[in-house]
Coordinates of C-alpha atoms in Angstrom, one line a residue:
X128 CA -23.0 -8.6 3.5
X129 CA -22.9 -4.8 2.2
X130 CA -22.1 -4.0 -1.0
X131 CA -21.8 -0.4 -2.5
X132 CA -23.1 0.8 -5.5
X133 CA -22.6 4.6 -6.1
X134 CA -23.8 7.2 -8.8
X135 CA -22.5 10.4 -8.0
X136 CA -23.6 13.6 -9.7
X137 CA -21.1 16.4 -11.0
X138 CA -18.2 14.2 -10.1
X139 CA -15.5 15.4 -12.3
X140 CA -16.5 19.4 -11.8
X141 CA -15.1 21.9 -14.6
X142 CA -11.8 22.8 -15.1
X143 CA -11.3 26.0 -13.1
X144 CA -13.5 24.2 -10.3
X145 CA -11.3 24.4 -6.9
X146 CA -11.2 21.0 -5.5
X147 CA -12.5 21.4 -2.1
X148 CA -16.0 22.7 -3.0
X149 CA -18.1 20.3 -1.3
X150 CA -19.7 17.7 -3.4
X151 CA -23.3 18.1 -4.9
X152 CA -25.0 14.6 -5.9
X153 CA -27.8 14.6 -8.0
X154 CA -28.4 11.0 -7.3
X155 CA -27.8 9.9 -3.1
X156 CA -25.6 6.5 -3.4
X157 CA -26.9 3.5 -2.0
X158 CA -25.1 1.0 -0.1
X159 CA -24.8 -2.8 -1.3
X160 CA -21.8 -4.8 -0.7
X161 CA -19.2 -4.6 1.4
X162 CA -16.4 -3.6 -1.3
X163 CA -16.9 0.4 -2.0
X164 CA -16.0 1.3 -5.7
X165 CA -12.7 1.7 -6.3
X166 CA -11.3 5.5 -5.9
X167 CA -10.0 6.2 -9.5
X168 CA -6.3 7.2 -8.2
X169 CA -5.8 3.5 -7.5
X170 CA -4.6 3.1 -11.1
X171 CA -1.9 5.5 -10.5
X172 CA -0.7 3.4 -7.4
X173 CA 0.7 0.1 -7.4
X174 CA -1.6 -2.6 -6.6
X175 CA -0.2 -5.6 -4.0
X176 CA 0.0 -7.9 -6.9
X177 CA 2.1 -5.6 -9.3
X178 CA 4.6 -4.6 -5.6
X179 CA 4.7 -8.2 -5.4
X180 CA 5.7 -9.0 -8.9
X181 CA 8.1 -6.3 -8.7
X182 CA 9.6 -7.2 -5.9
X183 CA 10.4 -10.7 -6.9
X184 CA 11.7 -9.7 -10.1
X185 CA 14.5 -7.5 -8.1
X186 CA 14.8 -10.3 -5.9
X187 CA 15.8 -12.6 -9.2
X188 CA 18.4 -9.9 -10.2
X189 CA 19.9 -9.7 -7.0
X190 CA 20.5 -12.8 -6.7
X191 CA 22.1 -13.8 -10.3
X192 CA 24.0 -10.5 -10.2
X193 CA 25.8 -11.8 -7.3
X194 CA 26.4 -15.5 -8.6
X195 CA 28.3 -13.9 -11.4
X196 CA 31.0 -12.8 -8.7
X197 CA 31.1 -16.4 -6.8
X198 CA 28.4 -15.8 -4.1
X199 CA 24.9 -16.8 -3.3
X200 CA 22.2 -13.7 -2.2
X201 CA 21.1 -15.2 1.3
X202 CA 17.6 -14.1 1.1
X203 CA 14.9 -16.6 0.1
X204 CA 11.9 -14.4 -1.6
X205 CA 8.9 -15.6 -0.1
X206 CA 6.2 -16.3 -2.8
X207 CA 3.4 -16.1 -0.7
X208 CA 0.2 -14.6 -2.7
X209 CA -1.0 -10.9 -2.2
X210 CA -3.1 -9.9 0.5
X211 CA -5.5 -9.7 -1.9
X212 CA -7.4 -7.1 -1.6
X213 CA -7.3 -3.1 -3.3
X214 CA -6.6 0.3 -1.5
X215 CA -10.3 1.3 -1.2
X216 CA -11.4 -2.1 0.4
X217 CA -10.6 -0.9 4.2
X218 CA -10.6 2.9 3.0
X219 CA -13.6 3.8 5.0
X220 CA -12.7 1.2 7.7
X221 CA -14.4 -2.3 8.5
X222 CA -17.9 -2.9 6.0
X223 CA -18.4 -6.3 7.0
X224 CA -20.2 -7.4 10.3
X225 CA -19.2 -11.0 10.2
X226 CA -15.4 -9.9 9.7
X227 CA -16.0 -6.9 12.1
X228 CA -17.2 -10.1 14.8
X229 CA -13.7 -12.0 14.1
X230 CA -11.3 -9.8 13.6
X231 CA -12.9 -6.6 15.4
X232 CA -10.8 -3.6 13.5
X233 CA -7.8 -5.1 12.6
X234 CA -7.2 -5.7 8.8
X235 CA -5.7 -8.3 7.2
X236 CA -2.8 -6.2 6.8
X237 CA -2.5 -5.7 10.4
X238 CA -3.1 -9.3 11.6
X239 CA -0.3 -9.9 9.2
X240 CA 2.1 -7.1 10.8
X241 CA 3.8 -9.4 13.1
X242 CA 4.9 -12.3 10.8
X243 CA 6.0 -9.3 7.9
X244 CA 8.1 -7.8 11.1
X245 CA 10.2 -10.8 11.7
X246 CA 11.1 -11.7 8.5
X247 CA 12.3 -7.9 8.1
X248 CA 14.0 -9.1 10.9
X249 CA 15.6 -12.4 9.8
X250 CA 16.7 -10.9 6.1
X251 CA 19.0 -8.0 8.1
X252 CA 19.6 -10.7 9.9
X253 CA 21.1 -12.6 7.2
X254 CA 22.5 -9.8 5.3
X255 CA 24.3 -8.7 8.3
X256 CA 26.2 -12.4 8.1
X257 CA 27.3 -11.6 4.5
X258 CA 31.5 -11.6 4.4
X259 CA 32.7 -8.3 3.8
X260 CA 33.6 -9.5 0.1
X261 CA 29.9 -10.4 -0.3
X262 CA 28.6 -6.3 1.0
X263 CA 30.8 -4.9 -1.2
X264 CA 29.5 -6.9 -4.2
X265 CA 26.0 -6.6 -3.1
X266 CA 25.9 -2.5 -1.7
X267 CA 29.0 -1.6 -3.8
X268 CA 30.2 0.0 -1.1
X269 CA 33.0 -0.4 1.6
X270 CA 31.3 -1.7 4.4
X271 CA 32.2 0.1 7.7
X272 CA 33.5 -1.4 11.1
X273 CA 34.0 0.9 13.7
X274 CA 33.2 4.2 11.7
X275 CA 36.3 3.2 9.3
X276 CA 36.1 1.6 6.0
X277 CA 37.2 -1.9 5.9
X278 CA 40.0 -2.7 3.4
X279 CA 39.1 -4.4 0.3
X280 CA 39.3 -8.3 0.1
X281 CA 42.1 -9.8 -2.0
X282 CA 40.4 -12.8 -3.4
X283 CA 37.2 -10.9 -4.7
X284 CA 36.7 -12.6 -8.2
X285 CA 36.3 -9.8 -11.0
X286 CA 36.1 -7.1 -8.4
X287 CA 36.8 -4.2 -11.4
X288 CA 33.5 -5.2 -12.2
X289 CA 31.5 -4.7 -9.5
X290 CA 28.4 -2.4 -11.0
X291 CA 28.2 1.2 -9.4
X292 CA 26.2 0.7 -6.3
X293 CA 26.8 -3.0 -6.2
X294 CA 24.1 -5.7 -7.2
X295 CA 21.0 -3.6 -5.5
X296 CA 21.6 -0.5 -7.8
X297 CA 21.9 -3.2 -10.9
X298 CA 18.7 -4.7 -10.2
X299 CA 17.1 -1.5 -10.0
X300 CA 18.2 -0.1 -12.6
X301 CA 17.3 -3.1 -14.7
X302 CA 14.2 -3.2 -14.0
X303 CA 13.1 0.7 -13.6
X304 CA 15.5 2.1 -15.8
X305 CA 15.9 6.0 -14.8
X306 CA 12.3 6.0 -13.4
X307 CA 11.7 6.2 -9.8
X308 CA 12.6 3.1 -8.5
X309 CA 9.4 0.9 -6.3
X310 CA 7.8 4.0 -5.2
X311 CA 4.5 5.7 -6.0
X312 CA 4.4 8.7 -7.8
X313 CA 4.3 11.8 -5.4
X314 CA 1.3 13.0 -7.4
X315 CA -0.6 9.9 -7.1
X316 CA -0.1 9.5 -3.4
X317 CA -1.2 13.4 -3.2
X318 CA -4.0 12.6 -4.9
X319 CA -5.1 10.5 -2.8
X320 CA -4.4 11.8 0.9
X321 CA -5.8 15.0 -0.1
X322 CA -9.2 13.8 -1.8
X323 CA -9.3 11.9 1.7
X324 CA -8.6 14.6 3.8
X325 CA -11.4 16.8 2.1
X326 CA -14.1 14.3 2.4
X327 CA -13.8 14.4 6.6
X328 CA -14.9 18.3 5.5
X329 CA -17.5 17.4 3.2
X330 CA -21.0 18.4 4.2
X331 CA -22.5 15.3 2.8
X332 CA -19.9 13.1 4.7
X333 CA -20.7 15.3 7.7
X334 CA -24.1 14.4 7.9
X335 CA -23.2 10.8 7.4
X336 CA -20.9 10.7 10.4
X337 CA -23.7 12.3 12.6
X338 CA -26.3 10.2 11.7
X339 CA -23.6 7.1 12.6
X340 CA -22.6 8.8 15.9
X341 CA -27.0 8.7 16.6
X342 CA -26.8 5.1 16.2
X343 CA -23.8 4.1 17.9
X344 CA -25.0 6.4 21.0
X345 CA -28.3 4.9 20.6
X346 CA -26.3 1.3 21.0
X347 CA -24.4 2.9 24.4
X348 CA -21.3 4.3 22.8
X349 CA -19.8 7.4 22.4
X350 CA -18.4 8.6 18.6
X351 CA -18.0 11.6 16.8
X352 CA -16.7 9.5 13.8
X353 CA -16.0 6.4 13.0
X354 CA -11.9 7.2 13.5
X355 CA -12.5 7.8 16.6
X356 CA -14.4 4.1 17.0
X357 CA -11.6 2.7 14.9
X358 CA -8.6 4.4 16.5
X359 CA -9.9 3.8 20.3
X360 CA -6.6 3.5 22.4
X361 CA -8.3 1.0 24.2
X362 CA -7.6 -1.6 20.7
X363 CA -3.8 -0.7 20.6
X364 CA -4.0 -1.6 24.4
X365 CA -5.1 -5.0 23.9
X366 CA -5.7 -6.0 20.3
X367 CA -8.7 -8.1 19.2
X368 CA -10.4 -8.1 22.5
X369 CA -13.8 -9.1 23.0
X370 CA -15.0 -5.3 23.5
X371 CA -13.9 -4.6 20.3
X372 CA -15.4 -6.7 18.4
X373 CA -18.1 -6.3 19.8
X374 CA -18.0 -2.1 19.2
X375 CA -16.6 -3.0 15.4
X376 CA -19.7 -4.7 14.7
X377 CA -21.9 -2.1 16.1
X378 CA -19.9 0.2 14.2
X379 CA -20.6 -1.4 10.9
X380 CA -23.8 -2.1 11.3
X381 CA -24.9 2.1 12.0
X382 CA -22.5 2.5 8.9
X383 CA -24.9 0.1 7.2
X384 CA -28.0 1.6 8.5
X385 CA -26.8 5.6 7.4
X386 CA -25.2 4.3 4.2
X387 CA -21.7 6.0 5.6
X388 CA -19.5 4.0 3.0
X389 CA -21.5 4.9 -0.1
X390 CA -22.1 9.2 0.6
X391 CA -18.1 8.8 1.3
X392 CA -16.9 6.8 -0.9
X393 CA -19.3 9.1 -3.4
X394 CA -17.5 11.9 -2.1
X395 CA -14.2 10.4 -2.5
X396 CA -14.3 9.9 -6.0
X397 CA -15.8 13.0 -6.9
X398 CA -12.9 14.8 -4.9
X399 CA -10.6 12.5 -6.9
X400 CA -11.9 12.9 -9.9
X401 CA -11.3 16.4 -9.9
X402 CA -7.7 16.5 -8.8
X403 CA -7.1 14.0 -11.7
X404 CA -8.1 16.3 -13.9
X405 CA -6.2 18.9 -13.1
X406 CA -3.4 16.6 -13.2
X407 CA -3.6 13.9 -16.3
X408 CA -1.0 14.8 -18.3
X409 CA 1.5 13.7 -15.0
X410 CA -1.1 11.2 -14.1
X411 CA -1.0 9.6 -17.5
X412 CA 2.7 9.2 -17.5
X413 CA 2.8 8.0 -14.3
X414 CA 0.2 5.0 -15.4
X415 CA 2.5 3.8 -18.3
X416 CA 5.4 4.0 -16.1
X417 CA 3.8 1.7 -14.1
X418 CA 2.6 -0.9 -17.1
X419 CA 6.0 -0.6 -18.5
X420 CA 7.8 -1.2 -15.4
X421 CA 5.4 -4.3 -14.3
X422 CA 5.7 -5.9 -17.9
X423 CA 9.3 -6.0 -17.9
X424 CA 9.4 -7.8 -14.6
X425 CA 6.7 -10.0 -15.8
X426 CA 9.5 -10.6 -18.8
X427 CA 12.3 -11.2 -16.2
X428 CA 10.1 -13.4 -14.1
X429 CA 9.1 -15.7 -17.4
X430 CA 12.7 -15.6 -19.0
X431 CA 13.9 -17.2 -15.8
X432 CA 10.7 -20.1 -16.1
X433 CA 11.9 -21.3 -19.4
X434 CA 15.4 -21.3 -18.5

């Protein structure tokens, strides 16, 4: 298995350092594990656990808002646990050869597309079904048929009290207040697009990738990077085939043999690092936003156990 331990040398930079200025480590990182060190923006994103707790707390909201007015919310929340794992574990691809051999490139995430798709599918589904009472309680809107709002229903219990925006806006609001409502901050997600962007330019990364692209050639196949192994039409074409899992665990194992997770994740962090600085007065905000938001939903969540 490959673990990564790094220690990475000027990794914050000074103040009026730009943040693309390649990286200089004092200390080459040294790959050990197969889960990379977590890029330090990942505390200013929520985590699968905390979407998941959120997202069951709104679902709780919904679904009492709308008893109040004589109707049930048709969508069961499926408590099924997190995926489990953080935003750095796949960030620099596939690090394990024995899950490279199974599941060739395709991430948890992606082998659990399909199933996520159809119960997208089946909640429309059933929200489609509501009566036009029910939408108007829920969206707080008149529902539309035929490009013409439908009149409103007679028998609609307390309908002067429908919340602004219907039951949806009423859990959000309870649960975010005025804060942005189940989204990541912009900055955060700049963060960490850009620090990623910059390390596909970063000499040390660079040399990485080359020394990669030796061994895969060496092994009969023919990479630049390891995005182009990864993002081979040929795995869109027919997922999970025998050819690649076979190249995935080639792949891996020249990413082992050049340390190519540990000089990028290195990279990563130091590029991150830097751009936090620059921004930690948003950045700090944005991280008690998060714990504020994810402990009242914890509080919603345990109000509604003892009840």
């Amino acid at each position: 298995m490959l673990t990564i331990a790094l220690v990475t040398g000027c990794a914050t930079g000074s103040g009026g350092t730009p943040d693309n200025i390649p990286v200089q480590e004092s200390v080459t990182p040294t790959a050990t594990n197969d889960a990379p060190t977590p890029v330090p923006v990942e505390k200013y994103l929520l985590s699968d656990e905390e979407w998941h707790t959120l997202e069951k707390a709104d679902h709780l909201l919904r679904k009492r808002c709308m008893q109040r007015f004589g109707f049930a919310y048709p969508i069961t929340f499926k408590d099924s646990e997190p995926l489990g794992y953080s935003l750095t574990t796949y960030r620099y691809g596939i690090l394990d050869p024995d899950y490279a051999t199974q599941n060739g490139y395709r991430t948890p995430r992606a082998l659990n597309a399909r199933s996520v798709d159809q119960e997208n599918r089946k909640r429309n589904a059933q929200l489609e079904e509501l009566s036009h009472d029910a939408k108007l309680v829920l969206f707080g809107v008149q529902p539309e048929k035929n490009g013409r709002p439908v009149a409103t229903g007679k028998n609609l219990r307390n309908y002067e009290k429908i919340p602004k925006g219907g039951c949806l806006n009423e859990a959000l609001k309870s649960l975010y207040g005025d804060s942005s409502a189940g989204t990541d901050s912009p900055v955060a997600v700049d963060v960490n697009l850009k620090s990623f962007n910059q390390t596909l330019r970063d000499p040390s990364v660079l040399k990485a990738f080359a020394g990669w692209s030796s061994c895969m050639k060496r092994k009969g196949y023919v990479y630049a990077t390891p995005m182009q192994a990864s993002g081979d039409p040929r795995w869109a074409a027919s997922p999970g085939s025998s050819d690649e899992k076979v190249t995935a665990k080639a792949d891996v194992e020249c990413k082992i043999q050049h340390n190519v997770a540990g000089v990028w994740n290195a990279a990563d962090v130091s590029y991150q690092n830097r751009m936090i600085k620059r921004h930690s007065t948003e950045l700090r905000a944005v991280e008690t936003s998060i714990d504020r938001q994810v402990e009242r939903a914890r509080a919603i969540l345990a109000k509604s156990d003892s009840e």
